[in-house]
PDB file of C-alpha atoms and ligand atoms in Angstrom:
ATOM      1  CA  UNK A 386     319.519   5.622 134.770  1.00 96.00           C
ATOM      2  CA  UNK A 387     316.367   7.580 133.899  1.00 98.00           C
ATOM      3  CA  UNK A 388     316.546  11.298 134.455  1.00 98.00           C
ATOM      4  CA  UNK A 389     313.753  13.531 135.672  1.00 98.00           C
ATOM      5  CA  UNK A 390     313.812  17.306 135.378  1.00 98.00           C
ATOM      6  CA  UNK A 391     311.376  19.072 137.702  1.00 98.00           C
ATOM      7  CA  UNK A 392     309.904  22.481 136.833  1.00 98.00           C
ATOM      8  CA  UNK A 393     308.385  24.316 139.793  1.00 98.00           C
ATOM      9  CA  UNK A 394     307.443  27.867 140.760  1.00 96.00           C
ATOM     10  CA  UNK A 395     306.451  27.514 144.389  1.00 95.00           C
ATOM     11  CA  UNK A 396     307.151  26.030 147.779  1.00 96.00           C
ATOM     12  CA  UNK A 397     308.117  22.730 146.248  1.00 97.00           C
ATOM     13  CA  UNK A 398     306.374  20.260 148.538  1.00 97.00           C
ATOM     14  CA  UNK A 399     305.591  18.068 145.528  1.00 98.00           C
ATOM     15  CA  UNK A 400     309.186  18.284 144.349  1.00 98.00           C
ATOM     16  CA  UNK A 401     310.267  17.251 147.845  1.00 98.00           C
ATOM     17  CA  UNK A 402     307.953  14.233 147.850  1.00 98.00           C
ATOM     18  CA  UNK A 403     309.301  13.152 144.443  1.00 98.00           C
ATOM     19  CA  UNK A 404     312.889  13.548 145.655  1.00 98.00           C
ATOM     20  CA  UNK A 405     312.069  11.500 148.777  1.00 98.00           C
ATOM     21  CA  UNK A 406     310.339   8.788 146.744  1.00 98.00           C
ATOM     22  CA  UNK A 407     313.301   8.236 144.412  1.00 98.00           C
ATOM     23  CA  UNK A 408     316.003   8.797 147.035  1.00 98.00           C
ATOM     24  CA  UNK A 409     318.684   6.140 146.735  1.00 96.00           C
ATOM     25  CA  UNK A 410     317.174   4.731 143.533  1.00 97.00           C
ATOM     26  CA  UNK A 411     319.598   3.178 141.113  1.00 96.00           C
ATOM     27  CA  UNK A 412     317.168   3.623 138.247  1.00 97.00           C
ATOM     28  CA  UNK A 413     315.810   7.138 138.610  1.00 98.00           C
ATOM     29  CA  UNK A 414     317.573  10.423 139.327  1.00 98.00           C
ATOM     30  CA  UNK A 415     316.409  14.007 139.680  1.00 98.00           C
ATOM     31  CA  UNK A 416     318.865  15.607 137.293  1.00 98.00           C
ATOM     32  CA  UNK A 417     317.779  19.236 137.526  1.00 98.00           C
ATOM     33  CA  UNK A 418     315.248  21.548 139.120  1.00 98.00           C
ATOM     34  CA  UNK A 419     314.124  24.461 136.977  1.00 98.00           C
ATOM     35  CA  UNK A 420     312.320  27.449 138.451  1.00 98.00           C
ATOM     36  CA  UNK A 421     311.099  30.789 137.177  1.00 98.00           C
ATOM     37  CA  UNK A 422     311.043  32.376 140.651  1.00 97.00           C
ATOM     38  CA  UNK A 423     314.226  33.376 142.456  1.00 97.00           C
ATOM     39  CA  UNK A 424     312.446  33.191 145.837  1.00 97.00           C
ATOM     40  CA  UNK A 425     310.770  29.849 145.237  1.00 97.00           C
ATOM     41  CA  UNK A 426     311.087  27.412 148.127  1.00 97.00           C
ATOM     42  CA  UNK A 427     311.860  24.708 145.604  1.00 98.00           C
ATOM     43  CA  UNK A 428     315.261  26.303 144.931  1.00 98.00           C
ATOM     44  CA  UNK A 429     316.140  26.002 148.622  1.00 98.00           C
ATOM     45  CA  UNK A 430     315.110  22.355 148.464  1.00 98.00           C
ATOM     46  CA  UNK A 431     317.430  21.879 145.475  1.00 98.00           C
ATOM     47  CA  UNK A 432     320.267  23.407 147.482  1.00 98.00           C
ATOM     48  CA  UNK A 433     319.623  21.260 150.558  1.00 98.00           C
ATOM     49  CA  UNK A 434     319.294  18.124 148.458  1.00 98.00           C
ATOM     50  CA  UNK A 435     322.355  19.026 146.382  1.00 98.00           C
ATOM     51  CA  UNK A 436     320.429  18.843 143.141  1.00 98.00           C
ATOM     52  CA  UNK A 437     321.439  21.158 140.298  1.00 98.00           C
ATOM     53  CA  UNK A 438     319.016  24.000 139.760  1.00 98.00           C
ATOM     54  CA  UNK A 439     318.414  26.620 137.133  1.00 98.00           C
ATOM     55  CA  UNK A 440     316.580  29.915 137.410  1.00 98.00           C
ATOM     56  CA  UNK A 441     315.012  30.823 134.090  1.00 98.00           C
ATOM     57  CA  UNK A 442     313.147  33.766 132.606  1.00 97.00           C
ATOM     58  CA  UNK A 443     310.726  33.814 129.661  1.00 97.00           C
ATOM     59  CA  UNK A 444     313.553  34.509 127.218  1.00 97.00           C
ATOM     60  CA  UNK A 445     315.296  31.303 128.254  1.00 97.00           C
ATOM     61  CA  UNK A 446     312.269  29.028 128.111  1.00 97.00           C
ATOM     62  CA  UNK A 447     311.023  30.467 124.843  1.00 97.00           C
ATOM     63  CA  UNK A 448     314.319  29.960 123.057  1.00 97.00           C
ATOM     64  CA  UNK A 449     314.818  26.540 121.502  1.00 97.00           C
ATOM     65  CA  UNK A 450     318.427  26.470 122.722  1.00 97.00           C
ATOM     66  CA  UNK A 451     316.861  25.537 126.089  1.00 98.00           C
ATOM     67  CA  UNK A 452     316.600  22.029 124.602  1.00 98.00           C
ATOM     68  CA  UNK A 453     320.374  21.749 124.813  1.00 98.00           C
ATOM     69  CA  UNK A 454     320.252  22.152 128.577  1.00 97.00           C
ATOM     70  CA  UNK A 455     317.658  19.396 128.789  1.00 98.00           C
ATOM     71  CA  UNK A 456     319.556  17.063 126.513  1.00 97.00           C
ATOM     72  CA  UNK A 457     322.772  17.721 128.452  1.00 97.00           C
ATOM     73  CA  UNK A 458     320.883  16.338 131.463  1.00 95.00           C
ATOM     74  CA  UNK A 459     319.766  13.344 129.366  1.00 98.00           C
ATOM     75  CA  UNK A 460     316.205  14.240 130.316  1.00 98.00           C
ATOM     76  CA  UNK A 461     313.736  11.360 130.041  1.00 98.00           C
ATOM     77  CA  UNK A 462     310.781  13.038 131.713  1.00 98.00           C
ATOM     78  CA  UNK A 463     309.807  16.605 132.575  1.00 98.00           C
ATOM     79  CA  UNK A 464     307.687  16.907 135.701  1.00 98.00           C
ATOM     80  CA  UNK A 465     305.665  20.066 136.251  1.00 98.00           C
ATOM     81  CA  UNK A 466     305.214  20.307 140.001  1.00 98.00           C
ATOM     82  CA  UNK A 467     303.412  23.599 140.446  1.00 95.00           C
ATOM     83  CA  UNK A 468     304.974  25.338 137.443  1.00 95.00           C
ATOM     84  CA  UNK A 469     302.966  28.377 136.465  1.00 90.00           C
ATOM     85  CA  UNK A 470     304.105  29.189 132.938  1.00 91.00           C
ATOM     86  CA  UNK A 471     302.674  27.689 129.810  1.00 90.00           C
ATOM     87  CA  UNK A 472     305.121  25.267 128.217  1.00 94.00           C
ATOM     88  CA  UNK A 473     306.113  26.473 124.734  1.00 96.00           C
ATOM     89  CA  UNK A 474     305.068  24.332 121.784  1.00 95.00           C
ATOM     90  CA  UNK A 475     308.621  23.466 120.668  1.00 97.00           C
ATOM     91  CA  UNK A 476     309.232  21.884 124.080  1.00 97.00           C
ATOM     92  CA  UNK A 477     305.985  19.938 124.006  1.00 96.00           C
ATOM     93  CA  UNK A 478     306.887  18.603 120.541  1.00 95.00           C
ATOM     94  CA  UNK A 479     310.412  17.666 121.606  1.00 97.00           C
ATOM     95  CA  UNK A 480     309.110  15.818 124.685  1.00 97.00           C
ATOM     96  CA  UNK A 481     305.845  14.412 123.362  1.00 94.00           C
ATOM     97  CA  UNK A 482     304.124  12.355 126.081  1.00 94.00           C
ATOM     98  CA  UNK A 483     307.140  13.022 128.274  1.00 97.00           C
ATOM     99  CA  UNK A 484     305.825  16.027 130.196  1.00 98.00           C
ATOM    100  CA  UNK A 485     303.541  15.375 133.146  1.00 98.00           C
ATOM    101  CA  UNK A 486     301.618  17.889 135.229  1.00 96.00           C
ATOM    102  CA  UNK A 487     299.689  17.784 138.460  1.00 96.00           C
ATOM    103  CA  UNK A 488     296.566  19.902 138.814  1.00 95.00           C
ATOM    104  CA  UNK A 489     294.738  20.445 142.108  1.00 97.00           C
ATOM    105  CA  UNK A 490     291.211  19.760 140.842  1.00 97.00           C
ATOM    106  CA  UNK A 491     289.206  17.126 139.035  1.00 97.00           C
ATOM    107  CA  UNK A 492     289.821  18.279 135.467  1.00 95.00           C
ATOM    108  CA  UNK A 493     288.138  19.372 133.268  1.00 94.00           C
ATOM    109  CA  UNK A 494     286.542  21.164 136.210  1.00 96.00           C
ATOM    110  CA  UNK A 495     288.485  24.165 137.497  1.00 96.00           C
ATOM    111  CA  UNK A 496     291.201  24.018 134.862  1.00 92.00           C
ATOM    112  CA  UNK A 497     292.502  26.505 132.316  1.00 86.00           C
ATOM    113  CA  UNK A 498     294.263  29.828 132.505  1.00 82.00           C
ATOM    114  CA  UNK A 499     294.214  31.528 135.909  1.00 86.00           C
ATOM    115  CA  UNK A 500     293.071  28.350 137.647  1.00 91.00           C
ATOM    116  CA  UNK A 501     295.966  27.480 139.900  1.00 89.00           C
ATOM    117  CA  UNK A 502     296.672  27.056 143.600  1.00 87.00           C
ATOM    118  CA  UNK A 503     294.259  28.821 145.920  1.00 93.00           C
ATOM    119  CA  UNK A 504     292.193  30.175 143.001  1.00 95.00           C
ATOM    120  CA  UNK A 505     291.085  26.617 142.328  1.00 97.00           C
ATOM    121  CA  UNK A 506     290.185  25.820 145.940  1.00 97.00           C
ATOM    122  CA  UNK A 507     288.390  29.139 146.389  1.00 96.00           C
ATOM    123  CA  UNK A 508     286.227  28.481 143.335  1.00 97.00           C
ATOM    124  CA  UNK A 509     285.475  24.916 144.464  1.00 97.00           C
ATOM    125  CA  UNK A 510     284.293  26.163 147.866  1.00 97.00           C
ATOM    126  CA  UNK A 511     282.318  29.075 146.415  1.00 96.00           C
ATOM    127  CA  UNK A 512     280.482  26.680 144.126  1.00 96.00           C
ATOM    128  CA  UNK A 513     279.685  24.415 147.083  1.00 96.00           C
ATOM    129  CA  UNK A 514     281.188  21.375 145.398  1.00 97.00           C
ATOM    130  CA  UNK A 515     280.842  18.168 147.399  1.00 97.00           C
ATOM    131  CA  UNK A 516     284.147  16.817 146.161  1.00 98.00           C
ATOM    132  CA  UNK A 517     287.408  17.927 144.643  1.00 98.00           C
ATOM    133  CA  UNK A 518     290.682  16.153 144.000  1.00 98.00           C
ATOM    134  CA  UNK A 519     293.776  15.928 141.873  1.00 98.00           C
ATOM    135  CA  UNK A 520     294.489  15.218 138.240  1.00 97.00           C
ATOM    136  CA  UNK A 521     297.809  13.946 136.960  1.00 97.00           C
ATOM    137  CA  UNK A 522     297.978  14.344 133.199  1.00 96.00           C
ATOM    138  CA  UNK A 523     300.282  14.519 130.221  1.00 97.00           C
ATOM    139  CA  UNK A 524     300.860  17.982 128.828  1.00 95.00           C
ATOM    140  CA  UNK A 525     299.851  18.920 125.314  1.00 87.00           C
ATOM    141  CA  UNK A 526     299.446  22.251 123.530  1.00 82.00           C
ATOM    142  CA  UNK A 527     296.153  23.043 125.283  1.00 77.00           C
ATOM    143  CA  UNK A 528     296.248  24.196 128.893  1.00 72.00           C
ATOM    144  CA  UNK A 529     295.177  21.397 131.301  1.00 73.00           C
ATOM    145  CA  UNK A 530     293.807  19.222 128.502  1.00 77.00           C
ATOM    146  CA  UNK A 531     296.373  16.459 127.973  1.00 89.00           C
ATOM    147  CA  UNK A 532     295.642  12.778 128.530  1.00 95.00           C
ATOM    148  CA  UNK A 533     294.564  12.097 132.099  1.00 97.00           C
ATOM    149  CA  UNK A 534     296.668   9.458 133.843  1.00 98.00           C
ATOM    150  CA  UNK A 535     295.128   9.527 137.305  1.00 98.00           C
ATOM    151  CA  UNK A 536     292.410  11.282 139.269  1.00 98.00           C
ATOM    152  CA  UNK A 537     291.866  10.946 142.995  1.00 98.00           C
ATOM    153  CA  UNK A 538     288.984  12.467 144.884  1.00 98.00           C
ATOM    154  CA  UNK A 539     288.558  14.053 148.278  1.00 98.00           C
ATOM    155  CA  UNK A 540     285.365  15.145 150.036  1.00 98.00           C
ATOM    156  CA  UNK A 541     284.749  18.859 150.479  1.00 98.00           C
ATOM    157  CA  UNK A 542     282.946  19.436 153.764  1.00 97.00           C
ATOM    158  CA  UNK A 543     280.866  22.419 154.852  1.00 95.00           C
ATOM    159  CA  UNK A 544     283.553  23.684 157.195  1.00 96.00           C
ATOM    160  CA  UNK A 545     286.350  23.462 154.637  1.00 97.00           C
ATOM    161  CA  UNK A 546     288.242  26.673 153.910  1.00 97.00           C
ATOM    162  CA  UNK A 547     290.568  27.389 151.001  1.00 97.00           C
ATOM    163  CA  UNK A 548     293.470  26.471 153.288  1.00 97.00           C
ATOM    164  CA  UNK A 549     292.035  23.254 154.682  1.00 97.00           C
ATOM    165  CA  UNK A 550     291.079  22.081 151.205  1.00 97.00           C
ATOM    166  CA  UNK A 551     294.560  22.957 149.935  1.00 97.00           C
ATOM    167  CA  UNK A 552     296.007  20.796 152.708  1.00 97.00           C
ATOM    168  CA  UNK A 553     293.822  17.825 151.820  1.00 97.00           C
ATOM    169  CA  UNK A 554     294.768  18.189 148.164  1.00 97.00           C
ATOM    170  CA  UNK A 555     298.463  18.425 148.965  1.00 97.00           C
ATOM    171  CA  UNK A 556     298.249  15.184 150.937  1.00 97.00           C
ATOM    172  CA  UNK A 557     296.709  13.442 147.935  1.00 98.00           C
ATOM    173  CA  UNK A 558     299.335  14.907 145.623  1.00 98.00           C
ATOM    174  CA  UNK A 559     302.179  13.682 147.791  1.00 98.00           C
ATOM    175  CA  UNK A 560     300.643  10.206 147.929  1.00 98.00           C
ATOM    176  CA  UNK A 561     300.189   9.754 144.198  1.00 98.00           C
ATOM    177  CA  UNK A 562     302.446  11.965 142.083  1.00 98.00           C
ATOM    178  CA  UNK A 563     305.761  10.125 142.396  1.00 98.00           C
ATOM    179  CA  UNK A 564     304.089   6.714 142.012  1.00 98.00           C
ATOM    180  CA  UNK A 565     302.443   7.857 138.788  1.00 98.00           C
ATOM    181  CA  UNK A 566     305.720   9.335 137.556  1.00 98.00           C
ATOM    182  CA  UNK A 567     307.356   5.935 138.065  1.00 97.00           C
ATOM    183  CA  UNK A 568     304.896   4.343 135.649  1.00 97.00           C
ATOM    184  CA  UNK A 569     306.079   6.749 132.912  1.00 96.00           C
ATOM    185  CA  UNK A 570     309.754   5.854 133.158  1.00 95.00           C
TER     186      UNK A 570
HETATM  187  C1  LIG B 824     300.138  21.988 143.889  1.00 61.67           C
HETATM  188  O1  LIG B 824     298.924  22.054 144.544  1.00 61.67           O
HETATM  189  C2  LIG B 824     299.951  21.641 142.439  1.00 61.67           C
HETATM  190  O2  LIG B 824     298.841  20.863 142.190  1.00 61.67           O
HETATM  191  C3  LIG B 824     299.766  22.970 141.800  1.00 61.67           C
HETATM  192  O3  LIG B 824     300.644  23.821 142.498  1.00 61.67           O
HETATM  193  C4  LIG B 824     300.819  23.346 143.830  1.00 61.67           C
HETATM  194  C5  LIG B 824     302.295  23.282 144.095  1.00 61.67           C
HETATM  195  O4  LIG B 824     302.573  23.087 145.450  1.00 61.67           O
HETATM  196  N1  LIG B 824     299.921  22.879 140.378  1.00 61.67           N
HETATM  197  P1  LIG B 824     304.063  22.794 145.909  1.00 61.67           P
HETATM  198  O5  LIG B 824     304.931  23.932 145.421  1.00 61.67           O
HETATM  199  O6  LIG B 824     304.490  21.494 145.322  1.00 61.67           O
HETATM  200  O7  LIG B 824     304.018  22.740 147.401  1.00 61.67           O
END
């Protein structure tokens, strides 16, 4: 059995689509959901799906003893599904090429610090981009700069708003994230 640990800070729609994709699998399990936000929707999903979850603060994630929790879960892959904190270097070293992130733009465009969620879509619309999309990439020490595994595009139309673009991007994410994760296991 390969074990995935999901890190998420938000509503958790990507986490849900990953859970749905691997539901009933005899090869892949979601061992743990880690969140830094007590109110995050993803923690409710964990509860409903009866998946173990862990609420962390910066002290926890920045202390190398956090590795013990991950090795107790026999973690094979860490999936960042809308996780807003930078991953500390010790964790990136311990799980080299085993941490994958999804970003709601066509990196390197609209990446880097502060570029997340609606901030990305707002900037894309303000700049009158004709297209946007998603990037699924490995995580290294530099924010949003790890090896790109997959990019998928979507057209940005004149009547798109931050919300409508976010919806289009979410659809793409749900279509491709779990499938790409499977190729890493
Ligand atoms: C996604 O758009 C993802 O690309 C970004 O954060 C959002 C998370 O959405 N990094 P959700 O919590 O999975 O619904």
